[in-house]
Coordinates of C-alpha atoms in Angstrom, one line a residue:
X1 CA 115.5 20.0 115.1
X2 CA 118.6 22.0 114.6
X3 CA 121.1 23.0 117.2
X4 CA 122.6 26.2 115.9
X5 CA 125.8 25.7 117.8
X6 CA 126.6 22.7 115.6
X7 CA 125.7 24.4 112.4
X8 CA 129.3 25.1 111.3
X9 CA 130.1 21.4 111.6
X10 CA 127.2 20.3 109.4
X11 CA 127.5 19.5 105.8
X12 CA 125.5 21.3 103.2
X13 CA 122.5 19.7 101.3
X14 CA 124.5 20.4 98.2
X15 CA 127.1 17.9 99.2
X16 CA 124.6 15.0 99.5
X17 CA 125.2 12.1 97.1
X18 CA 122.6 11.5 94.4
X19 CA 122.1 9.8 91.1
X20 CA 123.3 11.7 88.0
X21 CA 120.7 14.2 86.9
X22 CA 119.9 16.3 83.8
X23 CA 119.3 20.1 83.7
X24 CA 115.7 21.1 84.2
X25 CA 114.3 17.6 84.5
X26 CA 116.6 16.4 87.2
X27 CA 116.0 12.6 87.7
X28 CA 112.4 12.6 86.3
X29 CA 113.5 10.8 83.2
X30 CA 114.6 7.9 85.4
X31 CA 111.4 7.6 87.3
X32 CA 108.5 5.3 86.6
X33 CA 105.8 6.3 89.0
X34 CA 104.4 2.8 89.3
X35 CA 107.7 1.6 90.5
X36 CA 108.9 4.8 92.2
X37 CA 109.5 3.1 95.6
X38 CA 111.6 0.3 94.0
X39 CA 113.8 2.9 92.2
X40 CA 114.4 4.8 95.4
X41 CA 115.3 1.6 97.3
X42 CA 117.7 0.7 94.5
X43 CA 119.4 4.1 94.8
X44 CA 119.5 3.7 98.5
X45 CA 121.5 0.5 98.1
X46 CA 124.0 2.4 96.0
X47 CA 124.1 5.7 97.8
X48 CA 123.5 5.0 101.5
X49 CA 120.9 6.0 104.1
X50 CA 120.6 9.6 103.0
X51 CA 120.8 11.0 99.5
X52 CA 119.0 13.5 97.3
X53 CA 117.2 13.3 94.0
X54 CA 116.0 16.2 91.8
X55 CA 112.4 16.3 90.7
X56 CA 112.6 19.0 88.1
X57 CA 114.2 22.0 90.0
X58 CA 113.2 20.6 93.4
X59 CA 115.6 18.8 95.7
X60 CA 114.1 15.9 97.6
X61 CA 116.0 14.2 100.4
X62 CA 115.6 10.4 100.6
X63 CA 116.1 9.0 104.1
X64 CA 116.5 5.3 105.2
X65 CA 117.6 5.6 108.9
X66 CA 115.3 4.1 111.4
X67 CA 115.7 6.7 114.2
X68 CA 115.6 9.6 111.8
X69 CA 112.4 8.3 110.2
X70 CA 110.8 7.8 113.6
X71 CA 111.6 11.4 114.3
X72 CA 109.8 12.4 111.1
X73 CA 106.6 10.9 112.5
X74 CA 107.2 11.8 116.2
X75 CA 107.9 15.5 115.6
X76 CA 104.8 16.2 113.6
X77 CA 103.1 18.5 113.2
X78 CA 105.6 21.0 114.7
X79 CA 108.9 20.2 113.0
X80 CA 107.7 18.1 110.1
X81 CA 104.5 17.9 108.0
X82 CA 103.3 16.1 105.0
X83 CA 104.7 17.6 101.8
X84 CA 102.7 20.7 100.8
X85 CA 101.7 19.1 97.5
X86 CA 99.5 16.6 99.4
X87 CA 97.6 19.4 101.1
X88 CA 97.2 21.5 98.0
X89 CA 96.3 18.7 95.7
X90 CA 93.7 17.2 98.1
X91 CA 92.3 20.7 98.7
X92 CA 91.8 21.1 95.0
X93 CA 89.9 17.8 94.9
X94 CA 87.8 18.8 98.0
X95 CA 89.1 15.9 100.0
X96 CA 91.4 17.6 102.5
X97 CA 90.5 15.6 105.5
X98 CA 92.4 14.4 108.6
X99 CA 95.0 12.6 106.4
X100 CA 96.2 15.7 104.6
X101 CA 95.3 18.6 107.0
X102 CA 98.0 20.2 109.0
X103 CA 98.4 22.2 112.2
X104 CA 95.3 23.3 114.2
X105 CA 93.0 22.2 111.4
X106 CA 94.4 18.6 111.7
X107 CA 94.1 18.6 115.5
X108 CA 90.4 19.5 115.3
X109 CA 89.6 16.9 112.7
X110 CA 91.7 14.2 114.4
X111 CA 89.7 14.5 117.6
X112 CA 86.4 14.1 115.8
X113 CA 87.5 11.3 113.5
X114 CA 89.1 9.3 116.3
X115 CA 85.9 9.4 118.3
X116 CA 84.0 8.1 115.3
X117 CA 86.4 5.2 114.8
X118 CA 86.9 4.1 118.4
X119 CA 86.8 0.4 119.3
X120 CA 83.3 0.7 120.8
X121 CA 81.9 1.9 117.6
X122 CA 83.7 -0.8 115.6
X123 CA 82.3 -3.5 117.9
X124 CA 78.7 -2.1 117.4
X125 CA 79.3 -2.3 113.7
X126 CA 80.4 -6.0 113.9
X127 CA 77.0 -7.5 112.9
X128 CA 77.2 -5.6 109.6
X129 CA 80.8 -6.8 109.1
X130 CA 79.7 -10.4 109.7
X131 CA 76.9 -10.0 107.1
X132 CA 79.2 -8.6 104.5
X133 CA 81.9 -11.2 105.1
X134 CA 79.2 -13.9 104.6
X135 CA 78.3 -12.3 101.3
X136 CA 81.9 -12.4 100.1
X137 CA 82.0 -16.1 101.1
X138 CA 79.0 -16.8 99.0
X139 CA 80.5 -15.0 96.0
X140 CA 83.7 -17.0 96.3
X141 CA 81.7 -20.2 96.6
X142 CA 80.2 -19.4 93.2
X143 CA 83.5 -18.5 91.7
X144 CA 85.0 -21.8 93.1
X145 CA 82.1 -23.8 91.6
X146 CA 82.8 -22.3 88.1
X147 CA 86.6 -22.3 88.4
X148 CA 86.5 -18.6 87.3
X149 CA 89.8 -16.7 87.6
X150 CA 89.6 -13.6 89.8
X151 CA 91.6 -10.4 89.8
X152 CA 92.0 -10.6 93.6
X153 CA 92.6 -6.9 94.4
X154 CA 89.5 -5.7 92.6
X155 CA 87.4 -8.5 94.1
X156 CA 88.5 -7.7 97.7
X157 CA 87.8 -4.0 97.0
X158 CA 84.2 -4.9 96.5
X159 CA 84.2 -6.2 100.1
X160 CA 86.1 -3.1 101.5
X161 CA 83.8 -0.7 99.6
X162 CA 80.7 -2.4 101.0
X163 CA 82.2 -2.4 104.6
X164 CA 83.3 1.2 104.5
X165 CA 80.0 2.5 102.8
X166 CA 78.0 0.8 105.5
X167 CA 80.3 2.1 108.2
X168 CA 80.4 5.6 106.7
X169 CA 76.7 6.0 105.7
X170 CA 74.7 3.1 107.1
X171 CA 73.9 2.2 103.4
X172 CA 74.3 -1.3 102.0
X173 CA 75.5 -0.8 98.4
X174 CA 76.2 -4.5 97.8
X175 CA 79.0 -4.2 95.2
X176 CA 79.9 -7.8 96.0
X177 CA 76.6 -9.0 94.5
X178 CA 76.0 -6.2 92.0
X179 CA 77.9 -3.4 90.2
X180 CA 76.8 -1.1 93.0
X181 CA 75.9 2.6 92.6
X182 CA 77.7 4.8 90.2
X183 CA 79.9 6.5 92.9
X184 CA 81.8 3.2 93.5
X185 CA 82.8 3.2 89.8
X186 CA 84.6 6.6 90.3
X187 CA 86.5 6.0 93.5
X188 CA 89.3 4.0 91.9
X189 CA 90.2 7.0 89.7
X190 CA 91.2 9.1 92.7
X191 CA 94.4 7.5 94.2
X192 CA 96.3 7.1 90.8
X193 CA 95.7 10.7 89.9
X194 CA 96.6 11.8 93.5
X195 CA 99.9 9.9 93.1
X196 CA 100.6 11.5 89.7
X197 CA 99.8 15.1 90.8
X198 CA 101.7 15.0 94.1
X199 CA 104.8 13.9 92.3
X200 CA 104.4 16.1 89.2
X201 CA 107.3 18.6 88.7
X202 CA 104.7 21.4 88.2
X203 CA 100.9 21.6 88.5
X204 CA 100.2 21.3 84.7
X205 CA 96.5 20.6 85.3
X206 CA 96.0 24.2 86.5
X207 CA 96.9 25.3 83.0
X208 CA 95.7 22.5 80.7
X209 CA 94.0 19.2 81.3
X210 CA 94.8 15.8 79.8
X211 CA 92.0 13.3 79.2
X212 CA 92.8 11.7 82.5
X213 CA 92.4 15.0 84.3
X214 CA 89.0 15.6 82.7
X215 CA 87.9 12.1 83.7
X216 CA 89.0 12.8 87.3
X217 CA 87.0 16.0 87.4
X218 CA 83.9 14.1 86.2
X219 CA 84.4 11.4 88.8
X220 CA 85.0 13.9 91.6
X221 CA 81.8 15.7 90.7
X222 CA 79.8 12.5 90.8
X223 CA 81.4 11.5 94.1
X224 CA 80.7 14.9 95.7
X225 CA 77.1 15.0 94.6
X226 CA 76.4 11.5 95.9
X227 CA 78.3 11.8 99.2
X228 CA 76.7 15.2 100.0
X229 CA 73.3 13.6 99.3
X230 CA 74.1 11.0 101.9
X231 CA 75.1 13.7 104.4
X232 CA 71.9 15.7 103.8
X233 CA 69.8 12.5 104.3
X234 CA 71.7 11.7 107.4
X235 CA 71.1 15.1 109.0
X236 CA 67.4 14.8 108.3
X237 CA 67.3 11.3 109.8
X238 CA 69.1 12.5 112.9
X239 CA 66.8 15.5 113.3
X240 CA 63.8 13.0 113.4
X241 CA 65.7 10.6 115.7
X242 CA 67.7 12.8 118.1
X243 CA 68.7 9.6 120.1
X244 CA 71.2 9.0 117.3
X245 CA 73.3 11.9 118.7
X246 CA 73.8 9.8 121.8
X247 CA 74.2 6.4 120.1
X248 CA 75.2 6.9 116.4
X249 CA 75.0 3.9 114.2
X250 CA 77.6 4.7 111.6
X251 CA 80.7 6.9 110.9
X252 CA 78.7 9.8 109.4
X253 CA 76.2 9.9 112.3
X254 CA 79.1 9.7 114.7
X255 CA 81.0 12.5 113.1
X256 CA 77.9 14.7 112.9
X257 CA 77.2 13.9 116.6
X258 CA 80.7 14.8 117.5
X259 CA 80.5 18.1 115.6
X260 CA 77.3 18.9 117.4
X261 CA 78.8 18.1 120.8
X262 CA 81.7 20.5 120.2
X263 CA 79.7 23.7 120.8
X264 CA 81.3 26.6 118.9
X265 CA 83.4 24.1 116.9
X266 CA 84.9 25.3 113.6
X267 CA 84.4 21.7 112.2
X268 CA 82.7 22.5 108.9
X269 CA 80.4 20.5 106.6
X270 CA 83.1 20.5 104.0
X271 CA 85.4 18.8 106.5
X272 CA 82.7 16.2 107.2
X273 CA 82.6 15.5 103.5
X274 CA 86.3 15.4 103.2
X275 CA 86.8 13.0 106.1
X276 CA 83.9 10.7 105.0
X277 CA 85.5 10.5 101.5
X278 CA 88.9 9.9 103.1
X279 CA 87.5 6.9 105.0
X280 CA 86.0 5.6 101.8
X281 CA 89.2 5.9 99.8
X282 CA 91.5 4.6 102.5
X283 CA 89.1 1.7 103.3
X284 CA 88.8 0.7 99.7
X285 CA 92.4 0.5 98.6
X286 CA 94.7 0.0 101.6
X287 CA 92.9 -2.7 103.4
X288 CA 92.1 -4.6 100.2
X289 CA 95.7 -4.5 99.1
X290 CA 96.9 -6.0 102.4
X291 CA 94.4 -8.8 102.1
X292 CA 95.5 -9.5 98.5
X293 CA 99.2 -9.6 99.5
X294 CA 98.3 -12.0 102.4
X295 CA 96.5 -14.3 100.0
X296 CA 99.6 -14.3 97.7
X297 CA 101.8 -15.3 100.7
X298 CA 99.3 -18.1 101.6
X299 CA 99.8 -19.5 98.1
X300 CA 103.6 -19.1 98.3
X301 CA 103.8 -20.7 101.8
X302 CA 101.2 -23.5 102.1
X303 CA 102.7 -24.5 105.5
X304 CA 101.7 -21.1 106.9
X305 CA 98.3 -21.5 105.3
X306 CA 97.8 -24.8 107.1
X307 CA 98.9 -23.4 110.4
X308 CA 96.5 -20.4 110.0
X309 CA 93.7 -22.8 109.1
X310 CA 94.2 -25.0 112.1
X311 CA 94.1 -21.8 114.3
X312 CA 90.8 -20.7 112.7
X313 CA 89.3 -24.2 113.0
X314 CA 90.1 -24.4 116.7
X315 CA 88.4 -21.0 117.4
X316 CA 85.4 -21.2 115.1
X317 CA 84.3 -24.8 115.5
X318 CA 81.6 -25.4 112.9
X319 CA 81.0 -21.8 112.1
X320 CA 82.2 -20.6 108.6
X321 CA 82.9 -17.0 109.8
X322 CA 83.9 -15.4 113.1
X323 CA 80.6 -14.5 114.9
X324 CA 82.0 -12.3 117.7
X325 CA 84.6 -9.6 117.7
X326 CA 86.3 -11.3 120.6
X327 CA 87.2 -14.3 118.4
X328 CA 89.5 -12.1 116.3
X329 CA 91.7 -11.7 119.4
X330 CA 92.3 -15.5 119.4
X331 CA 94.3 -15.6 116.2
X332 CA 97.9 -14.9 117.3
X333 CA 99.4 -16.7 114.2
X334 CA 97.1 -14.9 111.8
X335 CA 98.0 -11.6 113.4
X336 CA 101.7 -12.5 113.1
X337 CA 101.1 -13.4 109.5
X338 CA 99.5 -10.1 108.8
X339 CA 102.3 -8.2 110.5
X340 CA 104.8 -10.0 108.3
X341 CA 102.8 -9.3 105.2
X342 CA 102.7 -5.6 106.1
X343 CA 106.4 -5.5 106.8
X344 CA 107.3 -6.8 103.4
X345 CA 104.4 -5.4 101.4
X346 CA 103.3 -2.1 103.1
X347 CA 100.6 -0.1 101.4
X348 CA 102.8 3.0 102.1
X349 CA 106.4 2.2 101.3
X350 CA 107.3 5.9 101.2
X351 CA 106.4 8.5 103.8
X352 CA 106.6 12.0 102.1
X353 CA 107.3 14.7 104.5
X354 CA 108.6 18.3 104.6
X355 CA 110.5 20.4 107.1
X356 CA 108.8 23.3 108.9
X357 CA 112.1 24.6 110.1
X358 CA 115.8 23.9 109.5
X359 CA 116.8 20.5 110.8
X360 CA 119.9 18.3 111.2
X361 CA 119.7 14.9 109.5
X362 CA 122.6 12.5 109.7
X363 CA 125.2 15.3 109.8
X364 CA 123.5 17.4 107.1
X365 CA 121.9 20.8 107.4
X366 CA 118.4 20.5 105.8
X367 CA 116.7 23.9 105.2
X368 CA 113.1 24.6 106.1
X369 CA 110.6 23.7 103.3
X370 CA 112.7 20.7 102.0
X371 CA 110.8 17.6 100.9
X372 CA 111.9 14.4 102.5
X373 CA 110.9 10.9 101.5
X374 CA 111.2 8.4 104.4
X375 CA 111.8 5.0 102.9
X376 CA 109.7 3.1 105.4
X377 CA 109.7 -0.3 103.6
X378 CA 113.5 -0.1 103.1
X379 CA 114.2 0.1 106.9
X380 CA 111.6 -2.8 107.5
X381 CA 113.6 -5.1 105.3
X382 CA 117.0 -4.0 106.5
X383 CA 119.2 -6.8 108.1
X384 CA 120.2 -4.4 110.8
X385 CA 116.5 -4.3 111.9
X386 CA 115.2 -7.8 111.3
X387 CA 117.0 -11.2 111.1
X388 CA 116.7 -12.9 107.7
X389 CA 115.0 -9.6 106.7
X390 CA 114.0 -10.5 103.2
X391 CA 112.5 -13.8 104.3
X392 CA 108.8 -14.2 105.0
X393 CA 108.8 -15.5 108.5
X394 CA 105.6 -14.7 110.5
X395 CA 107.0 -16.6 113.5
X396 CA 109.2 -13.7 114.4
X397 CA 106.1 -11.8 115.6
X398 CA 104.7 -14.5 118.0
X399 CA 104.9 -13.8 121.7
X400 CA 107.8 -15.7 123.2
X401 CA 109.4 -16.2 119.8
X402 CA 113.1 -17.1 120.2
X403 CA 114.8 -14.8 117.6
X404 CA 118.2 -15.7 119.1
X405 CA 120.8 -13.1 118.2
X406 CA 118.6 -11.9 115.2
X407 CA 117.5 -8.4 115.2
X408 CA 113.8 -7.6 115.8
X409 CA 113.5 -3.8 115.8
X410 CA 109.8 -3.0 115.9
X411 CA 110.5 0.7 115.6
X412 CA 111.3 -0.1 111.9
X413 CA 107.8 -1.5 111.4
X414 CA 105.6 1.4 110.5
X415 CA 102.6 0.3 108.4
X416 CA 100.3 2.7 110.3
X417 CA 102.8 5.3 111.0
X418 CA 103.6 6.3 114.6
X419 CA 103.6 9.4 116.9
X420 CA 100.8 11.9 117.0
X421 CA 99.5 11.1 113.5
X422 CA 99.2 7.4 114.0
X423 CA 96.5 6.1 111.6
X424 CA 93.1 6.3 113.4
X425 CA 91.7 3.5 111.1
X426 CA 94.1 0.8 112.3
X427 CA 91.6 -1.1 114.3
X428 CA 89.0 -1.2 111.5
X429 CA 91.6 -2.3 109.0
X430 CA 92.9 -5.1 111.1
X431 CA 89.4 -6.2 111.9
X432 CA 88.5 -6.5 108.2
X433 CA 91.7 -8.2 107.4
X434 CA 91.3 -10.9 110.1
X435 CA 87.7 -11.5 109.1
X436 CA 88.5 -12.2 105.5
X437 CA 91.5 -14.3 106.3
X438 CA 89.6 -16.4 108.8
X439 CA 86.7 -16.9 106.3
X440 CA 89.2 -17.8 103.6
X441 CA 91.1 -20.3 105.8
X442 CA 87.9 -21.9 107.0
X443 CA 86.2 -22.4 103.6
X444 CA 88.6 -22.3 100.7
X445 CA 91.8 -23.3 99.0
X446 CA 93.3 -21.0 96.4
X447 CA 95.9 -21.0 93.7
X448 CA 97.4 -18.7 91.1
X449 CA 95.3 -18.6 87.9
X450 CA 98.4 -17.7 85.8
X451 CA 101.4 -18.9 87.7
X452 CA 103.7 -18.2 84.7
X453 CA 103.0 -14.4 85.0
X454 CA 104.9 -12.9 87.9
X455 CA 103.1 -10.8 90.5
X456 CA 104.6 -7.4 90.7
X457 CA 104.4 -4.4 92.9
X458 CA 102.5 -1.3 91.6
X459 CA 102.5 2.1 93.3
X460 CA 99.5 4.3 92.8
X461 CA 99.7 6.3 96.0
X462 CA 99.1 3.0 97.8
X463 CA 101.2 0.0 96.8
X464 CA 99.3 -3.0 95.4
X465 CA 99.9 -6.3 93.7
X466 CA 99.7 -6.3 89.9
X467 CA 98.8 -9.5 87.9
X468 CA 97.5 -11.2 91.0
X469 CA 94.8 -13.5 89.5
X470 CA 93.7 -16.4 91.6
X471 CA 91.2 -19.4 91.5
X472 CA 89.2 -20.3 94.6
X473 CA 88.5 -24.0 95.3
X474 CA 86.2 -25.6 97.8
X475 CA 88.2 -26.6 100.9
X476 CA 89.6 -30.1 100.4

């Protein structure tokens, strides 16, 4: 927020440092969207904790100060909001759910979605999660027997799609064992196009469509038809079984029940569709990417893999998979390992925001309506916030860990955001991640299928590993 008394002492946005730009295009010619986050981090090394880039004619502030980034999250939705492009682009795609909504619309949706994702509902869902994890185990046993190389991200996405579809609709699509229904083949087109459109210098698709835009339109039509069919079927089922309003069995039932409980609520059927699809998209990509990065670190650090395995063995005994949700609370090292994975490889390395009013940032006057990119991964790997910040060291997260004089600033660790818009799907994501990691440690060894090909980071709205192909082996 801006103290007008200090306004004369503040520097203008025009005086911010920034990389050299060209007329009209600004810095767009220097940006590869798949590596956008890495380019911004490189410029931050050169220019300091606050600088600006030009995306076409638009100034964008890039921010890498821990306290200031926490304020971006904490002062939402009043002072800051997501960049307007996210709201407009998701609205065009008919997926403006709790992730992209703002103001009173967000408050209404957040309440209903949080009720549908509370811990009690996740615990009731655990038997289905157990069943799906067992199915993934059997798939990996077959791949291990044939020594078949696996593109790990896509393979784990089969698991997360099955989990989120069962959680969302109570429908078992079994993409692990089959190709699944056609809707699953269209979901993976959404995030890359969302990333492209949000960062486009102008909305070209409103005037002409490229082949990728036409493919997206076809995919969205199939997704909408399929998901709305699920919603209609769910309403009919709940009308026949009114007890489901008191004890819903899946996310869709829970969100419809919550809508019905809010007498006079403005929560619409379109918002139900948007939030169900948001859950599907978030559950498919983000959780799967974290699991994939964790597997890569297990390969890189066999000593950590051995420690995680010993922890799982001690808790599970002879069981190949966790059988009770309480067991997942007995994996302190695995939780530390996951935290360290998310610190170094967060699915959201950039937090795109916008000012609702004039603000002061690190001595600069930032006008209302200015886009701000919070470089959340950059602060998480800054030496001022974590000792040996670029090293993979899960021990730093263990209770009672002696970090000596090393920094351990948890306010710089923001994989699920913070403040009022903290991610409501955190518990579900961590439950899935721990289930798969425990199953992996208990039953398999793994190795890179092509160790000569480096694994790279790729940004497609969510950040994921590229070229991560592995082989599973029966546990030695």
